[in-house]
mmCIF file of C-alpha atoms in Angstrom:
data_model
loop_
_atom_site.group_PDB
_atom_site.id
_atom_site.type_symbol
_atom_site.label_atom_id
_atom_site.label_comp_id
_atom_site.label_asym_id
_atom_site.label_seq_id
_atom_site.Cartn_x
_atom_site.Cartn_y
_atom_site.Cartn_z
ATOM 1 C CA MET A 1 90.802 86.540 96.276
ATOM 2 C CA ASP A 2 89.815 85.805 99.864
ATOM 3 C CA GLU A 3 91.488 83.438 102.281
ATOM 4 C CA GLN A 4 89.481 80.500 100.912
ATOM 5 C CA GLU A 5 90.971 81.054 97.470
ATOM 6 C CA GLU A 6 94.370 81.658 98.992
ATOM 7 C CA ILE A 7 94.377 78.113 100.362
ATOM 8 C CA LYS A 8 92.969 76.414 97.257
ATOM 9 C CA PRO A 9 95.639 73.876 96.178
ATOM 10 C CA THR A 10 96.881 74.243 92.615
ATOM 11 C CA GLN A 11 99.489 71.441 92.732
ATOM 12 C CA THR A 12 100.854 68.828 95.095
ATOM 13 C CA TYR A 13 104.442 69.123 96.230
ATOM 14 C CA SER A 14 106.361 66.252 97.819
ATOM 15 C CA ASP A 15 107.654 66.878 101.352
ATOM 16 C CA LEU A 16 111.117 67.531 99.969
ATOM 17 C CA GLU A 17 109.770 70.001 97.399
ATOM 18 C CA LYS A 18 107.703 71.777 100.049
ATOM 19 C CA HIS A 19 110.795 72.498 102.112
ATOM 20 C CA ARG A 20 112.791 73.483 99.049
ATOM 21 C CA VAL A 21 110.102 75.922 97.828
ATOM 22 C CA PHE A 22 109.705 77.272 101.356
ATOM 23 C CA ASP A 23 113.440 77.922 101.752
ATOM 24 C CA LYS A 24 114.030 79.224 98.239
ATOM 25 C CA GLU A 25 110.892 81.262 97.599
ATOM 26 C CA PHE A 26 109.560 82.296 101.020
ATOM 27 C CA MET A 27 112.454 82.712 103.432
ATOM 28 C CA PRO A 28 114.308 85.401 101.412
ATOM 29 C CA HIS A 29 111.395 87.773 102.178
ATOM 30 C CA ILE A 30 111.524 87.413 105.954
ATOM 31 C CA ASP A 31 113.154 90.829 106.552
ATOM 32 C CA SER A 32 110.487 92.642 104.561
ATOM 33 C CA MET A 33 107.776 90.549 106.195
ATOM 34 C CA TYR A 34 109.009 91.348 109.701
ATOM 35 C CA ASN A 35 109.269 95.061 108.951
ATOM 36 C CA PHE A 36 105.781 95.091 107.430
ATOM 37 C CA ALA A 37 104.438 93.255 110.492
ATOM 38 C CA PHE A 38 106.193 95.696 112.802
ATOM 39 C CA ARG A 39 104.781 98.711 110.965
ATOM 40 C CA LEU A 40 101.294 97.220 111.187
ATOM 41 C CA THR A 41 101.405 96.219 114.852
ATOM 42 C CA ASN A 42 103.863 98.784 116.269
ATOM 43 C CA ASP A 43 105.111 96.046 118.578
ATOM 44 C CA GLU A 44 108.124 93.754 118.199
ATOM 45 C CA ASP A 45 106.540 90.753 119.952
ATOM 46 C CA ASP A 46 103.336 91.025 117.948
ATOM 47 C CA ALA A 47 105.375 91.390 114.760
ATOM 48 C CA ASN A 48 107.330 88.253 115.669
ATOM 49 C CA ASP A 49 104.111 86.286 116.298
ATOM 50 C CA LEU A 50 102.482 87.623 113.140
ATOM 51 C CA VAL A 51 105.439 86.625 110.958
ATOM 52 C CA GLN A 52 105.572 83.152 112.519
ATOM 53 C CA ASP A 53 101.837 82.667 111.964
ATOM 54 C CA THR A 54 102.165 83.844 108.382
ATOM 55 C CA TYR A 55 105.043 81.499 107.559
ATOM 56 C CA LEU A 56 103.321 78.540 109.189
ATOM 57 C CA LYS A 57 100.181 79.286 107.222
ATOM 58 C CA ALA A 58 102.255 79.661 104.051
ATOM 59 C CA PHE A 59 103.809 76.236 104.639
ATOM 60 C CA ARG A 60 100.477 74.598 105.434
ATOM 61 C CA PHE A 61 98.955 75.914 102.221
ATOM 62 C CA ILE A 62 102.070 75.751 100.076
ATOM 63 C CA ASN A 63 100.240 73.643 97.476
ATOM 64 C CA SER A 64 98.269 76.746 96.527
ATOM 65 C CA PHE A 65 101.494 78.586 95.665
ATOM 66 C CA SER A 66 102.800 78.180 92.103
ATOM 67 C CA GLN A 67 106.556 78.377 91.769
ATOM 68 C CA GLY A 68 107.759 81.307 89.721
ATOM 69 C CA THR A 69 104.782 83.483 90.688
ATOM 70 C CA ASN A 70 105.127 86.446 93.033
ATOM 71 C CA ALA A 71 105.997 84.852 96.381
ATOM 72 C CA LYS A 72 106.513 88.170 98.150
ATOM 73 C CA ALA A 73 103.056 89.473 97.201
ATOM 74 C CA TRP A 74 101.526 86.095 98.159
ATOM 75 C CA LEU A 75 103.183 86.212 101.586
ATOM 76 C CA PHE A 76 102.269 89.861 102.164
ATOM 77 C CA ARG A 77 98.674 88.998 101.359
ATOM 78 C CA ILE A 78 98.617 86.200 103.937
ATOM 79 C CA LEU A 79 100.268 88.455 106.520
ATOM 80 C CA LYS A 80 97.772 91.240 105.867
ATOM 81 C CA ASN A 81 94.840 88.802 106.219
ATOM 82 C CA SER A 82 96.298 87.324 109.406
ATOM 83 C CA PHE A 83 96.723 90.796 110.799
ATOM 84 C CA ILE A 84 93.119 91.729 110.044
ATOM 85 C CA ASN A 85 91.645 88.434 111.247
ATOM 86 C CA ASP A 86 93.796 87.651 114.267
ATOM 87 C CA PHE A 87 95.893 90.579 115.362
ATOM 88 C CA ARG A 88 94.039 93.785 114.745
ATOM 89 C CA LYS A 89 91.721 93.305 117.716
ATOM 90 C CA LYS A 90 94.450 92.454 120.204
ATOM 91 C CA SER A 91 97.100 94.769 118.770
ATOM 92 C CA LYS A 92 98.847 96.984 121.297
ATOM 93 C CA GLU A 93 98.533 99.801 118.834
ATOM 94 C CA PRO A 94 96.829 102.779 120.532
ATOM 95 C CA ALA A 95 93.281 103.538 119.466
ATOM 96 C CA LYS A 96 93.334 105.282 116.142
ATOM 97 C CA VAL A 97 90.801 106.933 113.932
ATOM 98 C CA ASP A 98 88.821 104.285 112.091
ATOM 99 C CA TYR A 99 89.313 104.128 108.326
ATOM 100 C CA GLN A 100 85.628 104.886 107.815
ATOM 101 C CA ASP A 101 85.973 108.039 109.916
ATOM 102 C CA VAL A 102 88.826 109.176 107.764
ATOM 103 C CA GLU A 103 86.864 108.279 104.645
ATOM 104 C CA THR A 104 84.098 110.496 105.983
ATOM 105 C CA THR A 105 86.534 113.297 106.670
ATOM 106 C CA TYR A 106 87.809 113.036 103.123
ATOM 107 C CA ASN A 107 84.360 112.191 101.926
ATOM 108 C CA SER A 108 84.860 112.681 98.234
ATOM 109 C CA GLU A 109 87.696 113.056 95.804
ATOM 110 C CA GLU A 110 86.697 116.682 95.475
ATOM 111 C CA ASP A 111 86.995 117.300 99.215
ATOM 112 C CA ALA A 112 90.273 115.455 99.300
ATOM 113 C CA GLU A 113 91.670 117.535 96.504
ATOM 114 C CA THR A 114 90.758 120.837 98.100
ATOM 115 C CA ASN A 115 92.424 119.738 101.338
ATOM 116 C CA GLN A 116 95.812 119.179 99.752
ATOM 117 C CA THR A 117 98.797 120.272 101.754
ATOM 118 C CA VAL A 118 100.708 122.785 99.711
ATOM 119 C CA ASP A 119 103.086 124.420 102.133
ATOM 120 C CA LEU A 120 105.468 121.637 103.067
ATOM 121 C CA ARG A 121 108.943 122.211 101.705
ATOM 122 C CA VAL A 122 111.321 119.631 100.295
ATOM 123 C CA GLU A 123 114.062 121.017 102.556
ATOM 124 C CA SER A 124 111.905 120.489 105.661
ATOM 125 C CA VAL A 125 111.310 116.852 104.717
ATOM 126 C CA GLN A 126 115.020 116.336 104.068
ATOM 127 C CA ASP A 127 115.832 117.711 107.533
ATOM 128 C CA LEU A 128 113.577 115.237 109.350
ATOM 129 C CA ILE A 129 115.291 112.242 110.939
ATOM 130 C CA GLY A 130 114.189 108.617 110.692
ATOM 131 C CA ASP A 131 112.304 108.643 114.007
ATOM 132 C CA GLU A 132 110.241 111.633 112.955
ATOM 133 C CA ILE A 133 109.427 109.980 109.644
ATOM 134 C CA ALA A 134 108.422 106.791 111.480
ATOM 135 C CA ASN A 135 106.280 108.720 113.957
ATOM 136 C CA ALA A 136 104.484 110.535 111.152
ATOM 137 C CA LEU A 137 103.829 107.223 109.397
ATOM 138 C CA ASN A 138 102.695 105.529 112.615
ATOM 139 C CA ALA A 139 100.255 108.346 113.271
ATOM 140 C CA LEU A 140 98.284 107.374 110.160
ATOM 141 C CA PRO A 141 95.323 104.986 110.392
ATOM 142 C CA VAL A 142 96.527 101.490 109.559
ATOM 143 C CA ASP A 143 94.849 101.246 106.138
ATOM 144 C CA PHE A 144 96.575 104.410 104.964
ATOM 145 C CA ARG A 145 99.865 103.397 106.564
ATOM 146 C CA THR A 146 99.648 100.068 104.765
ATOM 147 C CA VAL A 147 99.407 101.510 101.248
ATOM 148 C CA ILE A 148 102.378 103.797 101.866
ATOM 149 C CA ILE A 149 104.498 100.916 103.161
ATOM 150 C CA LEU A 150 103.533 98.648 100.273
ATOM 151 C CA CYS A 151 104.147 101.308 97.647
ATOM 152 C CA ASP A 152 107.006 103.459 98.941
ATOM 153 C CA VAL A 153 108.936 101.094 101.191
ATOM 154 C CA GLU A 154 108.362 97.740 99.483
ATOM 155 C CA GLY A 155 107.963 99.015 95.932
ATOM 156 C CA PHE A 156 104.888 96.996 94.977
ATOM 157 C CA THR A 157 103.024 98.069 91.843
ATOM 158 C CA TYR A 158 99.406 99.216 92.049
ATOM 159 C CA GLU A 159 98.349 95.903 90.535
ATOM 160 C CA GLU A 160 100.225 93.925 93.175
ATOM 161 C CA MET A 161 98.824 96.132 95.923
ATOM 162 C CA ALA A 162 95.302 95.579 94.611
ATOM 163 C CA LYS A 163 95.836 91.825 94.915
ATOM 164 C CA ILE A 164 97.427 92.021 98.357
ATOM 165 C CA LEU A 165 94.675 94.254 99.714
ATOM 166 C CA ASP A 166 91.704 92.800 97.807
ATOM 167 C CA ILE A 167 90.689 96.167 96.452
ATOM 168 C CA PRO A 168 90.361 97.559 92.909
ATOM 169 C CA ILE A 169 93.321 99.449 91.416
ATOM 170 C CA GLY A 170 91.264 102.664 91.421
ATOM 171 C CA THR A 171 90.849 102.316 95.185
ATOM 172 C CA VAL A 172 94.600 101.735 95.555
ATOM 173 C CA ARG A 173 95.218 105.008 93.712
ATOM 174 C CA SER A 174 92.721 107.053 95.699
ATOM 175 C CA ARG A 175 93.698 105.520 99.060
ATOM 176 C CA LEU A 176 97.346 106.225 98.326
ATOM 177 C CA HIS A 177 96.501 109.787 97.345
ATOM 178 C CA ARG A 178 94.638 110.341 100.602
ATOM 179 C CA ALA A 179 97.304 108.575 102.639
ATOM 180 C CA ARG A 180 99.960 110.867 101.221
ATOM 181 C CA MET A 181 97.952 113.964 101.991
ATOM 182 C CA LEU A 182 97.562 112.829 105.592
ATOM 183 C CA LEU A 183 101.264 111.978 105.746
ATOM 184 C CA LYS A 184 102.187 115.428 104.461
ATOM 185 C CA ASP A 185 100.027 116.978 107.173
ATOM 186 C CA LYS A 186 101.841 114.914 109.812
ATOM 187 C CA LEU A 187 105.265 115.712 108.354
ATOM 188 C CA LYS A 188 104.356 119.383 108.258
ATOM 189 C CA SER A 189 103.376 119.293 111.937
ATOM 190 C CA TYR A 190 106.709 117.676 112.806
ATOM 191 C CA ALA A 191 108.660 120.143 110.714
ATOM 192 C CA LYS A 192 106.781 123.022 112.316
ATOM 193 C CA SER A 193 107.278 121.695 115.852
ATOM 194 C CA LEU A 194 111.003 121.448 115.152
ATOM 195 C CA GLY A 195 111.103 125.068 114.128
ATOM 196 C CA TYR A 196 111.372 124.644 110.387
ATOM 197 C CA ASP A 197 109.733 127.391 108.407
ATOM 198 C CA VAL A 198 107.259 125.249 106.512
ATOM 199 C CA ASN A 199 105.549 128.210 104.891
ATOM 200 C CA ALA A 200 108.583 129.908 103.424
ATOM 201 C CA ASP A 201 108.858 129.491 99.692
ATOM 202 C CA SER A 202 105.500 127.763 99.808
ATOM 203 C CA MET A 203 104.052 126.235 96.719
ATOM 204 C CA ALA A 204 101.938 128.867 95.071
ATOM 205 C CA ASP A 205 98.333 127.897 94.679
ATOM 206 C CA MET B 1 117.509 122.283 82.683
ATOM 207 C CA VAL B 2 115.465 125.473 82.914
ATOM 208 C CA SER B 3 117.421 128.668 83.572
ATOM 209 C CA GLU B 4 116.578 131.033 86.437
ATOM 210 C CA ALA B 5 115.335 133.600 83.923
ATOM 211 C CA GLU B 6 112.984 131.062 82.381
ATOM 212 C CA LYS B 7 111.844 129.923 85.818
ATOM 213 C CA ILE B 8 110.541 133.400 86.543
ATOM 214 C CA GLN B 9 108.234 133.035 83.567
ATOM 215 C CA LYS B 10 106.615 129.928 84.978
ATOM 216 C CA LYS B 11 102.974 129.975 86.003
ATOM 217 C CA ILE B 12 102.618 130.521 89.729
ATOM 218 C CA SER B 13 99.191 128.941 89.942
ATOM 219 C CA CYS B 14 97.845 125.791 88.346
ATOM 220 C CA GLU B 15 94.270 125.626 87.156
ATOM 221 C CA HIS B 16 94.438 121.820 86.852
ATOM 222 C CA LYS B 17 96.158 121.201 90.151
ATOM 223 C CA ALA B 18 94.040 118.249 91.292
ATOM 224 C CA ASP B 19 94.573 116.371 88.021
ATOM 225 C CA CYS B 20 98.241 117.321 87.905
ATOM 226 C CA MET B 21 98.820 116.009 91.427
ATOM 227 C CA LYS B 22 97.182 112.701 90.471
ATOM 228 C CA MET B 23 99.570 112.513 87.522
ATOM 229 C CA VAL B 24 102.504 113.317 89.830
ATOM 230 C CA GLN B 25 101.520 110.310 91.936
ATOM 231 C CA LEU B 26 101.471 108.003 88.919
ATOM 232 C CA ILE B 27 104.859 109.306 87.803
ATOM 233 C CA VAL B 28 106.666 109.005 91.140
ATOM 234 C CA ASP B 29 105.205 105.515 91.567
ATOM 235 C CA GLY B 30 106.427 104.451 88.125
ATOM 236 C CA GLN B 31 102.863 103.807 86.976
ATOM 237 C CA ALA B 32 102.600 106.464 84.258
ATOM 238 C CA SER B 33 103.050 105.735 80.553
ATOM 239 C CA ASP B 34 105.933 107.301 78.586
ATOM 240 C CA GLU B 35 103.433 109.605 76.917
ATOM 241 C CA GLN B 36 102.042 110.767 80.274
ATOM 242 C CA ILE B 37 105.566 111.361 81.569
ATOM 243 C CA ASN B 38 106.585 113.408 78.523
ATOM 244 C CA GLN B 39 103.394 115.430 78.658
ATOM 245 C CA PHE B 40 103.853 116.155 82.346
ATOM 246 C CA LYS B 41 107.506 117.154 81.837
ATOM 247 C CA LEU B 42 106.443 119.726 79.268
ATOM 248 C CA ASN B 43 103.810 121.030 81.664
ATOM 249 C CA MET B 44 106.251 121.083 84.578
ATOM 250 C CA ASP B 45 108.660 123.278 82.627
ATOM 251 C CA LYS B 46 105.974 125.943 82.525
ATOM 252 C CA CYS B 47 104.228 125.500 85.870
ATOM 253 C CA LEU B 48 105.857 126.208 89.236
ATOM 254 C CA PRO B 49 103.207 124.494 91.448
ATOM 255 C CA CYS B 50 103.499 121.328 89.324
ATOM 256 C CA GLU B 51 107.302 121.378 89.535
ATOM 257 C CA LYS B 52 107.256 121.887 93.307
ATOM 258 C CA GLY B 53 104.508 119.310 93.754
ATOM 259 C CA TYR B 54 106.553 116.759 91.829
ATOM 260 C CA GLU B 55 109.739 117.519 93.779
ATOM 261 C CA LEU B 56 107.933 117.215 97.108
ATOM 262 C CA GLU B 57 106.213 113.909 96.286
ATOM 263 C CA LYS B 58 109.467 112.463 94.950
ATOM 264 C CA CYS B 59 111.331 113.601 98.056
ATOM 265 C CA ILE B 60 108.741 112.112 100.433
ATOM 266 C CA LYS B 61 108.748 108.807 98.569
ATOM 267 C CA GLU B 62 112.557 108.615 98.664
ATOM 268 C CA THR B 63 112.526 109.574 102.332
ATOM 269 C CA MET B 64 110.102 106.771 103.190
ATOM 270 C CA LYS B 65 112.193 104.293 101.263
ATOM 271 C CA LEU B 66 115.615 105.310 102.526
ATOM 272 C CA ARG B 67 115.201 106.835 105.957
ATOM 273 C CA LEU B 68 112.579 104.688 107.629
ATOM 274 C CA GLU B 69 114.438 102.458 110.057
ATOM 275 C CA LYS B 70 114.743 98.835 108.956
ATOM 276 C CA LYS B 71 114.186 96.621 111.987
ATOM 277 C CA ALA B 72 116.445 93.611 112.269
ATOM 278 C CA ILE B 73 114.549 90.353 112.612
ATOM 279 C CA PRO B 74 114.758 88.716 116.063
ATOM 280 C CA LEU B 75 117.686 86.306 116.237
ATOM 281 C CA ASN B 76 115.597 83.203 116.860
ATOM 282 C CA LEU B 77 112.771 83.961 114.419
ATOM 283 C CA ILE B 78 114.070 81.853 111.534
ATOM 284 C CA ASP B 79 114.966 78.910 113.793
ATOM 285 C CA CYS B 80 111.601 79.124 115.474
ATOM 286 C CA ILE B 81 109.758 78.983 112.146
ATOM 287 C CA LYS B 82 111.925 76.113 110.899
ATOM 288 C CA GLN B 83 111.322 74.123 114.103
ATOM 289 C CA LYS B 84 107.594 74.620 113.860
ATOM 290 C CA ILE B 85 107.302 73.596 110.220
ATOM 291 C CA ASN B 86 109.379 70.502 110.901
ATOM 292 C CA MET B 87 106.802 69.498 113.507
ATOM 293 C CA LEU B 88 103.881 69.838 111.065
#
């Protein structure tokens, strides 16, 4: 479903109903929306603007939202599209490796599988503090960061993620797999730089 | 619970590692069927790399969920949105 479909009206709410649906169905997700926006943009002001744009868009096209359906996924989808269309170019996020470059690096499932990180220990992960976790996540290209946030932080199912991201479920699975391998590499680097013995008791291969 | 003595008997290498790690992902994400979960549990009891792989993925997922800082929304964000939609 692209943005055109997103804004296709499916019913007509009265003004009163619009505000009621907005307050009851959309506003409860504002914390998650702001945190998602912040993780995408890495900037509080941009996150603020992105959330405002998303909510205004959601209100403008509220007739395309059916009550009782998944409001959070609907809002996340609008936010993600707004980010791609309006914010990605002007984002203050430092230049990162393009998704295609990373796809090339992990060119096939086979390559990805052979590159799996095997020597990161549970104990090393448990010793990392929130900032180190955030830095490792932020170091990932935005498309990989996005699937980890949607799945691990927000708890969306693969099916919901497929709808939010406009990609097939199989792509959700493989992108998540690759994202986690990259994340483990970053976490391992942090653990190593902090002096943790990441290789001790390594997973036998 | 597998005893220490039994643990020693576990395989120390996994010939299906790539497939097993894909299954681990489905399990930690709650996307595996009951049958897949039961099958993997049986396998995990015999395979050290699979057990460690599962523990690591589960730990990372929990870490992302629980230890990533939750940013508080700016104080005026809700008011700002409400004001703007009232002007539409």
